CSV table of C-alpha atoms and ligand atoms in Angstrom, one decimal:
chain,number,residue,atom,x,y,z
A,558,UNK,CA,176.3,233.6,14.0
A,559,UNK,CA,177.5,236.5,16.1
A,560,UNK,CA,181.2,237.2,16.4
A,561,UNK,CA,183.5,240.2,17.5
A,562,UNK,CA,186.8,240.1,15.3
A,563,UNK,CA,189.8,242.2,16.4
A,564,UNK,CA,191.7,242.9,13.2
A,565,UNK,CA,195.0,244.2,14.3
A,566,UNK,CA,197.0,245.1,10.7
A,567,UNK,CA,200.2,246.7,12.1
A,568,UNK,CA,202.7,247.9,9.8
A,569,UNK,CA,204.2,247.6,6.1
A,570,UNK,CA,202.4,245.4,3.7
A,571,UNK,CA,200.2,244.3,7.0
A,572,UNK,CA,197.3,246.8,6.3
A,573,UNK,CA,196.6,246.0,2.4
A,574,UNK,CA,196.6,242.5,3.5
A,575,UNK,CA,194.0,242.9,6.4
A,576,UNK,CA,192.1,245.2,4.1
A,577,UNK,CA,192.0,241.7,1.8
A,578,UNK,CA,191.3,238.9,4.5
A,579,UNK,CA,188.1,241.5,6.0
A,580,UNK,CA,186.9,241.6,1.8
A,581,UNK,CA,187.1,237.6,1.7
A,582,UNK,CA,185.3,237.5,5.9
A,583,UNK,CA,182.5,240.0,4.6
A,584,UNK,CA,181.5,237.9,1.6
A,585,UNK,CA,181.4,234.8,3.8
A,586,UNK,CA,179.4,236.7,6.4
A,587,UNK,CA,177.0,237.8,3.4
A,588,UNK,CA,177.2,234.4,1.6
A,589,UNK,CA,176.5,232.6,5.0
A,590,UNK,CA,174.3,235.2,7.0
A,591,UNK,CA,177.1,236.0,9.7
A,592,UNK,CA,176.9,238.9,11.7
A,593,UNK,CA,180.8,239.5,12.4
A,594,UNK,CA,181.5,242.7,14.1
A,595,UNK,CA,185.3,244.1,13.4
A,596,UNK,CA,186.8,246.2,15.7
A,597,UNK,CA,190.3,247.6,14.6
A,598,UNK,CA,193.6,248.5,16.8
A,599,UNK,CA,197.4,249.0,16.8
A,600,UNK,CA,200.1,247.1,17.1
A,601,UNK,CA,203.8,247.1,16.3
A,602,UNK,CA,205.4,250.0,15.0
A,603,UNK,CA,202.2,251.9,14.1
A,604,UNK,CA,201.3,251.7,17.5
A,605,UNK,CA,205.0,252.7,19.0
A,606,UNK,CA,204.7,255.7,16.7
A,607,UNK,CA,200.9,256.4,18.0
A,608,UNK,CA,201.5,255.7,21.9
A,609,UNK,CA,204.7,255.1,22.2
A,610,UNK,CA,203.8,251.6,22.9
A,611,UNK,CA,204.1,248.6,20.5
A,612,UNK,CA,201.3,247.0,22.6
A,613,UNK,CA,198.6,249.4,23.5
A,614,UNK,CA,196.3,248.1,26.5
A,615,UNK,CA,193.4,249.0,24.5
A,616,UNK,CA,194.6,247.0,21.5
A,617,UNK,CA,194.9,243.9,24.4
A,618,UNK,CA,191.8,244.7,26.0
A,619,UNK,CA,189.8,244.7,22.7
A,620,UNK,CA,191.6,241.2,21.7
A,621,UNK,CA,190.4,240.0,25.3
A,622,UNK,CA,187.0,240.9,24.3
A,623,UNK,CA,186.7,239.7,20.6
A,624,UNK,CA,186.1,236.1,19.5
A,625,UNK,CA,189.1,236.1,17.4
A,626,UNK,CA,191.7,238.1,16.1
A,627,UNK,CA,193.1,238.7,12.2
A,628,UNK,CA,196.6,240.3,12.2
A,629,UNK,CA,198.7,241.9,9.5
A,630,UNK,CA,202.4,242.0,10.3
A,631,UNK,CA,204.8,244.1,12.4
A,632,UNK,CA,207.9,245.8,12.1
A,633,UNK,CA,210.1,247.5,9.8
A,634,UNK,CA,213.2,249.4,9.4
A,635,UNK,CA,211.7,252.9,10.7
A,636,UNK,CA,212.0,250.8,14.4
A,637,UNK,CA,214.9,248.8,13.7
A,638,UNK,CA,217.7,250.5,15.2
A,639,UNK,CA,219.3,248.1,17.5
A,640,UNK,CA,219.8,250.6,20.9
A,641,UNK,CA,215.7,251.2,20.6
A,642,UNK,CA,213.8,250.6,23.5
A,643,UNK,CA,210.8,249.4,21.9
A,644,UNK,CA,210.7,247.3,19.2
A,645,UNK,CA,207.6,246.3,16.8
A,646,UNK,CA,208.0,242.7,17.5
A,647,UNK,CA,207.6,243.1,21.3
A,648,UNK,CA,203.7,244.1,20.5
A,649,UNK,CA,203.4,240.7,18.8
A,650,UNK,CA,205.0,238.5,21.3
A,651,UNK,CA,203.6,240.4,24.0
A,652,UNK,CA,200.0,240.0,22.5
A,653,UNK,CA,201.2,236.0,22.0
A,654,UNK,CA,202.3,235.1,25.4
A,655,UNK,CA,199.5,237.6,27.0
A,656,UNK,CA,196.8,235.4,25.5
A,657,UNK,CA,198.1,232.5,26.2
A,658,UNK,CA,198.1,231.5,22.6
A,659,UNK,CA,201.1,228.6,22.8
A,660,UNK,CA,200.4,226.3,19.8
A,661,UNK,CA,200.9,227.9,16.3
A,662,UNK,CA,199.7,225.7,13.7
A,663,UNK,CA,201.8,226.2,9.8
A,664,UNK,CA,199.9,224.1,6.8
A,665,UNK,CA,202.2,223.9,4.1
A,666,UNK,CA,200.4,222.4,1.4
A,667,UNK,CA,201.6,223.7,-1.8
A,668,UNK,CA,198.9,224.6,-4.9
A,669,UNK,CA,200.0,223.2,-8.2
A,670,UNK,CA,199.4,226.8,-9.7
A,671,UNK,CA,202.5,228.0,-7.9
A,672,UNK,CA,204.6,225.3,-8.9
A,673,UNK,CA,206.8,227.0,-10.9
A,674,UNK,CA,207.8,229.8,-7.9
A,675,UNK,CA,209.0,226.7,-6.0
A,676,UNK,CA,212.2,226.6,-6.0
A,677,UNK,CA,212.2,223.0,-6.1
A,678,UNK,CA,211.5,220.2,-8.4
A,679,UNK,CA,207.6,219.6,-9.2
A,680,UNK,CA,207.8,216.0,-8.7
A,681,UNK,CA,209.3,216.6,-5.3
A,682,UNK,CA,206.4,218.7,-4.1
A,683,UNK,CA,203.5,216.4,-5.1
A,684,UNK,CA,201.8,215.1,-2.3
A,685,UNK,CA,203.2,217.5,-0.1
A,686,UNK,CA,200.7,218.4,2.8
A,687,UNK,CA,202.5,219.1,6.3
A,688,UNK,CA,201.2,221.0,9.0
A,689,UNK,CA,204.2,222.3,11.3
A,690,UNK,CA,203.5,223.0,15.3
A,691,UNK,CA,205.3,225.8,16.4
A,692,UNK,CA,205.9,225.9,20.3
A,693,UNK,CA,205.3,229.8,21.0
A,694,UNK,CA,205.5,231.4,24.5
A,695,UNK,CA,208.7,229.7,25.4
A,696,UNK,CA,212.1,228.5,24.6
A,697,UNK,CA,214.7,231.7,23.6
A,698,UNK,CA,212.2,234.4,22.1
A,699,UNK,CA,211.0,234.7,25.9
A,700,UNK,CA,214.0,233.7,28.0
A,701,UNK,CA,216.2,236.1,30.2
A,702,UNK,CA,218.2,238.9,28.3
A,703,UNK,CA,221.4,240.7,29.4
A,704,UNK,CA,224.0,242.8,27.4
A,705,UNK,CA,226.7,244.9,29.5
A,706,UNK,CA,230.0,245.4,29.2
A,707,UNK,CA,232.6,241.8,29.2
A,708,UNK,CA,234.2,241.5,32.7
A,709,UNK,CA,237.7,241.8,30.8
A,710,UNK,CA,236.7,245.7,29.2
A,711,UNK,CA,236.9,243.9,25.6
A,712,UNK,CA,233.8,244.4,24.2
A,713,UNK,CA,230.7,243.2,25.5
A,714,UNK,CA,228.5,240.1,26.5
A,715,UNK,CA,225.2,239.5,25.3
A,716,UNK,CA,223.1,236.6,26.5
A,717,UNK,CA,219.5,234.8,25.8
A,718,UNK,CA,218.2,231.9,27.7
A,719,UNK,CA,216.5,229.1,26.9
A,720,UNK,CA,214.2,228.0,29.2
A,721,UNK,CA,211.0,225.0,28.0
A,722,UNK,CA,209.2,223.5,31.2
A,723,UNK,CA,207.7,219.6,31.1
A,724,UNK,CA,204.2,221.4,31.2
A,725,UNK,CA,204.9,223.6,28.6
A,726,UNK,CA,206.1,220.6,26.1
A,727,UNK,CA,203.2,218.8,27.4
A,728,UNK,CA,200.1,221.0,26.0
A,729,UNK,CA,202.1,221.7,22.7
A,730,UNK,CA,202.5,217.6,22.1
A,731,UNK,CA,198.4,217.2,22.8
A,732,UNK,CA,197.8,219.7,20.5
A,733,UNK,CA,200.2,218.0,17.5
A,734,UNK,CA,198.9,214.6,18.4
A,735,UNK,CA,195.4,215.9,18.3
A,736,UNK,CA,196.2,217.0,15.2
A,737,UNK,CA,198.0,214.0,13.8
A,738,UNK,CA,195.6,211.9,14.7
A,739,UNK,CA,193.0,213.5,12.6
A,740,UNK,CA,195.2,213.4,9.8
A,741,UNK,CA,197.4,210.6,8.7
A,742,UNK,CA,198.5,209.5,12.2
A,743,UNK,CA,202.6,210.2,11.7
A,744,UNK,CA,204.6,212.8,14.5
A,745,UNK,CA,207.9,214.0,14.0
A,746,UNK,CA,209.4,216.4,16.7
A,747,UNK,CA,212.2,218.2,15.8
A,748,UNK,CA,214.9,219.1,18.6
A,749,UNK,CA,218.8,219.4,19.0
A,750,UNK,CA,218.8,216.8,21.8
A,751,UNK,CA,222.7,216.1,21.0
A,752,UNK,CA,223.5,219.5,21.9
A,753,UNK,CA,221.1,221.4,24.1
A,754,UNK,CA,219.5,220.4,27.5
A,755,UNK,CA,216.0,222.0,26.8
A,756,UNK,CA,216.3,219.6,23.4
A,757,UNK,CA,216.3,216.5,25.7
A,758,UNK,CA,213.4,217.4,27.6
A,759,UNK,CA,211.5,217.9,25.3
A,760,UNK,CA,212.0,214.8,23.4
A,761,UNK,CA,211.7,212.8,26.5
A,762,UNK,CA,208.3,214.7,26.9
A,763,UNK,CA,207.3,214.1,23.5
A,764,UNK,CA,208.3,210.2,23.6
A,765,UNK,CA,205.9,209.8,26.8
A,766,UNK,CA,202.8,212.0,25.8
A,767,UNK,CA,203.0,210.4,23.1
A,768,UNK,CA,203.1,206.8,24.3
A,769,UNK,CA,200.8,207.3,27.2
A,770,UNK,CA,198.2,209.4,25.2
A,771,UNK,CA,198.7,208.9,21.6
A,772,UNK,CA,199.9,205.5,20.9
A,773,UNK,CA,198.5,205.1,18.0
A,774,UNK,CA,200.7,207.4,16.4
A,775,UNK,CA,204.0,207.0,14.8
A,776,UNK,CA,206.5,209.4,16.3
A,777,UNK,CA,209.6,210.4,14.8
A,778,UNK,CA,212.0,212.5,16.3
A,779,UNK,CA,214.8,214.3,14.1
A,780,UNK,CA,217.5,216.5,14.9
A,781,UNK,CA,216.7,220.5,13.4
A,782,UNK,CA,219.9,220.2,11.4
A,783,UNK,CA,219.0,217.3,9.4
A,784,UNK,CA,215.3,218.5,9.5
A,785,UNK,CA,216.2,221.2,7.9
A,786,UNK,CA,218.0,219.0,4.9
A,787,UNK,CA,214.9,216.2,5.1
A,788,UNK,CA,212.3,219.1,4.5
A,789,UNK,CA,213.8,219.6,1.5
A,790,UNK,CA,214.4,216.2,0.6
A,791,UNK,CA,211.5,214.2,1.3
A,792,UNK,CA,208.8,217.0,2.2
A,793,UNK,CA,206.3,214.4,1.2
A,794,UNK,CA,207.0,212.5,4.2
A,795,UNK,CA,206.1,215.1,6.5
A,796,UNK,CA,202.6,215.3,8.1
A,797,UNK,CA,202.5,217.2,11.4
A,798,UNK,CA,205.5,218.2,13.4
A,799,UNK,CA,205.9,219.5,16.4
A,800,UNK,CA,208.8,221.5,17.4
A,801,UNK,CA,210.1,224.6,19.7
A,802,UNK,CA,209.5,228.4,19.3
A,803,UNK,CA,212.9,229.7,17.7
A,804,UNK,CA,213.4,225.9,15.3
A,805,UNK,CA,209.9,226.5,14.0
A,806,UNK,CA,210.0,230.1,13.3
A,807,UNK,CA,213.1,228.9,11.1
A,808,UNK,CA,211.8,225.7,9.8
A,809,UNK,CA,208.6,227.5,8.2
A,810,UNK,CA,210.3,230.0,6.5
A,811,UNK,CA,211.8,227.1,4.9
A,812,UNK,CA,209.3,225.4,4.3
A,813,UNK,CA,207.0,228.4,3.0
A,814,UNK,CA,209.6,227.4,-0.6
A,815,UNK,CA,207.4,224.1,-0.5
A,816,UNK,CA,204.5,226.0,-1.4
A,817,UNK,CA,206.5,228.7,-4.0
A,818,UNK,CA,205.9,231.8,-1.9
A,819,UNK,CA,205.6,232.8,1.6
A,820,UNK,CA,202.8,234.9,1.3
A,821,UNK,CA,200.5,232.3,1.0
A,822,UNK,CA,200.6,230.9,4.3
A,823,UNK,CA,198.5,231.2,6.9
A,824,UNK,CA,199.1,230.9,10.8
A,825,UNK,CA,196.2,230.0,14.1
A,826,UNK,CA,198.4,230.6,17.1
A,827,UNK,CA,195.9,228.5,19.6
A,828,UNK,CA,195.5,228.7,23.8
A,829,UNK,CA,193.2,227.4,25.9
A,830,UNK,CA,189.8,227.2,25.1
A,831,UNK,CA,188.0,230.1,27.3
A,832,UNK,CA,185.6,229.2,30.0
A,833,UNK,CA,182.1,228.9,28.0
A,834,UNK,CA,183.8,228.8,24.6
A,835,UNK,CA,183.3,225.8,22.8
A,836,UNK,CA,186.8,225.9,21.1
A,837,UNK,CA,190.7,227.3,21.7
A,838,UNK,CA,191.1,231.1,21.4
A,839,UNK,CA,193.2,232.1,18.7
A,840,UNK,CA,195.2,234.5,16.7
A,841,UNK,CA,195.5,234.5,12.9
A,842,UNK,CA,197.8,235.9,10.6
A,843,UNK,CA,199.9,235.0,7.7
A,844,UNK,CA,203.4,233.5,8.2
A,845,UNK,CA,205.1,236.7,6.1
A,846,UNK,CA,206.6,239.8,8.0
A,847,UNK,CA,205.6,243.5,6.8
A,848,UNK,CA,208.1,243.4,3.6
A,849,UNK,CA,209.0,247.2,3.9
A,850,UNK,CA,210.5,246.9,0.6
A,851,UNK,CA,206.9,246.2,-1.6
A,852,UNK,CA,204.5,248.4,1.0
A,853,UNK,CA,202.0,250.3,-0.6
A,854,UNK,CA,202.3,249.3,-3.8
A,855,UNK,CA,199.4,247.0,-4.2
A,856,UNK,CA,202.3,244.2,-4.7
A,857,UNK,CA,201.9,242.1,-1.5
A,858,UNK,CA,200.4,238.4,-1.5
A,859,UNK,CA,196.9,238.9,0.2
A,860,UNK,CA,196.6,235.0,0.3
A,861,UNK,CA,198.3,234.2,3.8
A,862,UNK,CA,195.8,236.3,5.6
A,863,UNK,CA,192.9,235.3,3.4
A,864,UNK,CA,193.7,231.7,4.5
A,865,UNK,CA,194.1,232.7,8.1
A,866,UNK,CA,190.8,234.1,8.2
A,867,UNK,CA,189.8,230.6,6.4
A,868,UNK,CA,191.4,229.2,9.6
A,869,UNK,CA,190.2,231.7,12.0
A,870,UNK,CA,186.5,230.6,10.9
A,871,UNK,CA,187.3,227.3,11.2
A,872,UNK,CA,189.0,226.4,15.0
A,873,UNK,CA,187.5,229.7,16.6
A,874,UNK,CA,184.4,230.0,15.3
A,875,UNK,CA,183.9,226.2,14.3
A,876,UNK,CA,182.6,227.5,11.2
A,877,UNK,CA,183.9,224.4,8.7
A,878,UNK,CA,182.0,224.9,5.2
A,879,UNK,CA,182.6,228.6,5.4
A,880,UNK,CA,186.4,227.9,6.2
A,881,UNK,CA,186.4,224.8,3.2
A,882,UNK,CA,184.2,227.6,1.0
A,883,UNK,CA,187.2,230.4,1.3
A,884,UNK,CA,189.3,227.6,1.1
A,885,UNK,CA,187.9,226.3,-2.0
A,886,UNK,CA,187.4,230.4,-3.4
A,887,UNK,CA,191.3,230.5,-3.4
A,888,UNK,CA,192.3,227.8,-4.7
A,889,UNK,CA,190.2,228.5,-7.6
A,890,UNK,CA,191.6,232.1,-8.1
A,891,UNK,CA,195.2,230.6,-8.1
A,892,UNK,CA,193.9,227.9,-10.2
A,893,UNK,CA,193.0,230.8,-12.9
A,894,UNK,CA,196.1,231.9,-13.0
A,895,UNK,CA,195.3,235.6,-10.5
A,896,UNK,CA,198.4,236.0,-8.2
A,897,UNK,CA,200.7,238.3,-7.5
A,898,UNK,CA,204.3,238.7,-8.7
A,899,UNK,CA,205.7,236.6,-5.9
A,900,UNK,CA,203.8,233.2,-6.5
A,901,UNK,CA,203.9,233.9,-10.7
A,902,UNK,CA,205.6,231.8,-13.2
A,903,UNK,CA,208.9,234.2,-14.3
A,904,UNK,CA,207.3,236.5,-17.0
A,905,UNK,CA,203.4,235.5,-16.5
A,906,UNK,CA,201.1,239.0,-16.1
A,907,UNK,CA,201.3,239.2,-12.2
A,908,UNK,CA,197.7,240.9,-10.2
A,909,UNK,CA,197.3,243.3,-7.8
A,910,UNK,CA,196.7,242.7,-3.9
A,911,UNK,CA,193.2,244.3,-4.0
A,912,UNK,CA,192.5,242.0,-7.3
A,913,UNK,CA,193.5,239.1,-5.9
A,914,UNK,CA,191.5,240.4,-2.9
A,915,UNK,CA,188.7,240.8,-5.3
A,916,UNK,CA,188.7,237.6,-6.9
A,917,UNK,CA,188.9,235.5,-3.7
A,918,UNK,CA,185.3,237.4,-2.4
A,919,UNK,CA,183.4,237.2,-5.8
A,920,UNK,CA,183.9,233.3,-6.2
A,921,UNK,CA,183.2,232.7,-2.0
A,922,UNK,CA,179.7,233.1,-2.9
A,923,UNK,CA,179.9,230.3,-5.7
A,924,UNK,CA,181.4,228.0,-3.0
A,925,UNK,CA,179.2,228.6,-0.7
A,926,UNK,CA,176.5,226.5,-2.4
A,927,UNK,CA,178.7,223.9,-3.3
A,928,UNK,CA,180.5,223.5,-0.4
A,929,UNK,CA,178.0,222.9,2.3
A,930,UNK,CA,177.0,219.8,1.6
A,931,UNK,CA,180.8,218.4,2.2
A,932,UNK,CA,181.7,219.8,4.9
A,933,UNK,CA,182.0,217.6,7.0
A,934,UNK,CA,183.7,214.7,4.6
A,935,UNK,CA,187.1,214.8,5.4
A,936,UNK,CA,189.5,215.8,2.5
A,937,UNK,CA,191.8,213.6,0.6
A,938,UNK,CA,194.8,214.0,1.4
A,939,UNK,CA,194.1,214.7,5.5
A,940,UNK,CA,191.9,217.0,7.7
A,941,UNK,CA,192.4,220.8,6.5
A,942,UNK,CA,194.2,222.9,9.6
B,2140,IPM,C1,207.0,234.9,12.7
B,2140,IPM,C2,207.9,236.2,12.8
B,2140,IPM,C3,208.0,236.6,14.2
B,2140,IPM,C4,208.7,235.5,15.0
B,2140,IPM,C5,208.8,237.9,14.3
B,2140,IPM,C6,208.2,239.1,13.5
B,2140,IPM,C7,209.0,238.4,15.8
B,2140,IPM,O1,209.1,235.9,12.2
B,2140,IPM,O2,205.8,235.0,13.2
B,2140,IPM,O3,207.4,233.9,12.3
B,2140,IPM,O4,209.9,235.4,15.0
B,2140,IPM,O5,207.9,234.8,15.6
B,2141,MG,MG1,209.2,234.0,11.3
């Protein structure tokens, strides 16, 4: 296969982590015979300090053109003084709500290698394998703004808006129900229907996609609060949820403890599949920011983005062994004890980012012999996202 990639690594830790997920997509390109084309551009505060914009239109134009795009991370505390104009994290959700890409799939399913960086109890994450929907071109992040002076002279007023439309719950719901359904058939949605308006929409929405086009399904709706305690809880439980933008930016922070670190989760933020494309187009990047604090020191987790590229091959391109053959390449380098500091045991030796990077590639080749054959059994525990 042919495929243009825009690889879009933005700022702090972002670029060594890119520099990692092309390594582990140009051994499965030579293990596989791919052709994939990578085309870099700016984004975030890299691109603020380049053009003065944290969303160039070329760096749009050459994500409209590419099959797919791998991103690092944005931001960082060069940009983060509150009065700026432009802010890092306007490039990614501009480049999120220009493409469309509404439905951001989160796997949480933790490797028994990092067990000891969870901060909870081993027994509590066995079995643990949840995928969480994040809604993500609506809801707060994208609402109406205002700040001015308070009507009294005391201070100011600040204001965001919520804002979810029926439509807009609709497409998110298909795509978890899809989802579910191809896993172990349980929903929950996650609102704050006691309290907020666009919370009771959406759980009306959810009840009726649901029933009219999922039946099968059992649906669960919880409030975030005691989502929030239930993740913790009884993670097992979990196996896809669906929820809105700002809840699910929260909840998978939360949930990235499940697994022992948040640099090893991956992201697919999902639209519309494209006239003539046989699947959705998609952005993929790791669930971590751009961790100012450890950039350029060769101390940052290159297995989120290795695993988005894992997912990138496998719901843009449709590539499944190669995505199960990365898939299976990490696991097996966590398995052998290479990670860095953040997913080690307190006081084990801890890796680099490139040799992390570098163990992922060498074993993708291994996997890709051994992997083939299965691709298309479905996993144990339910379908990989
Ligand atoms: C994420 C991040 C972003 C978000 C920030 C960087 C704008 O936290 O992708 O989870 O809030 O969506
Ligand atoms: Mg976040």
């Amino acid at each position: 296969m042919r495929a243009v990639i825009a690889a879009l690594p933005g700022d702090g830790v972002g670029p060594e982590v890119v520099a990692e997920a092309l390594t582990a997509l140009r051994a499965v390109a030579s293990a596989f015979g791919h052709d994939f084309i990578v085309g870099e551009a700016l984004i975030g505060g890299a691109a603020i300090d380049a053009t003065g914009s944290p969303l160039p239109a070329e760096t749009l134009g050459l994500c409209r053109s590419a099959d797919a795009v791998l991103l690092g991370a944005v931001g960082g505390p060069k940009w983060d003084d509150p009065g700026a104009r432009v802010r890092p994290e306007q490039g990614l959700l501009g480049i999120r709500k220009e493409l469309g890409l509404f439905a951001n799939l989160r796997p949480v399913r933790p490797h028994p290698a990092l067990a000891a960086a969870s901060p909870l109890r081993p027994e509590r994450l066995a079995d643990v394998d949840l995928v969480v929907v994040r809604e993500l071109t609506g809801g707060i992040y994208f609402g109406a703004k205002s700040r001015g002076p308070a009507p009294d002279g005391r201070g100011e007023v600040a204001t965001d808006v919520c804002t979810y439309s029926t439509q807009e719950i609709e497409r998110v719901t298909r795509v978890a129900g899809a989802l579910a359904l191809r896993r172990r058939g349980r929903l929950t949605s996650i609102d704050k229907a006691n309290v907020l308006e666009t919370s009771r929409l959406w759980r009306q929405t959810v009840t009726r996609v649901v029933r009219e086009e999922f039946p099968q399904l059992e649906l669960e709706h919880l409030l975030v609060d005691a989502a929030a305690m239930h993740l913790l809880r009884r993670p097992a439980d979990f196996d896809v949820i669906v929820t809105e933008n700002m809840f699910g930016d929260i909840l998978t922070d939360e949930a990235s403890m499940l697994a022992g670190s948040i640099g090893v989760l991956p992201s697919a933020s999902l639209g519309d599949v494209r006239p003539g494309a046989a699947h959705r187009f998609g952005l993929f990047e790791p669930i971590h920011g751009s961790a100012p604090d450890i950039a350029g020191r060769g101390l940052a987790n290159p297995v989120g983005a290795i695993l988005s590229v894992a997912m990138l091959l496998r719901h843009a391109l449709g590539l499944e062994a190669e995505a199960r053959a990365l898939e299976a390449a990490v696991d097996d380098t966590l398995q052998s004890g290479l990670m860095t500091a953040d997913a080690a045991a307190p006081g084990a030796r801890a890796s680099s980012t490139a040799e992390v990077g570098a163990a992922v590639a060498a074993r993708v080749a291994a996997h890709s012999v051994l992997v083939i054959h299965s691709a298309t059994a479905t996993c144990g525990k339910g379908e990989y996202v």
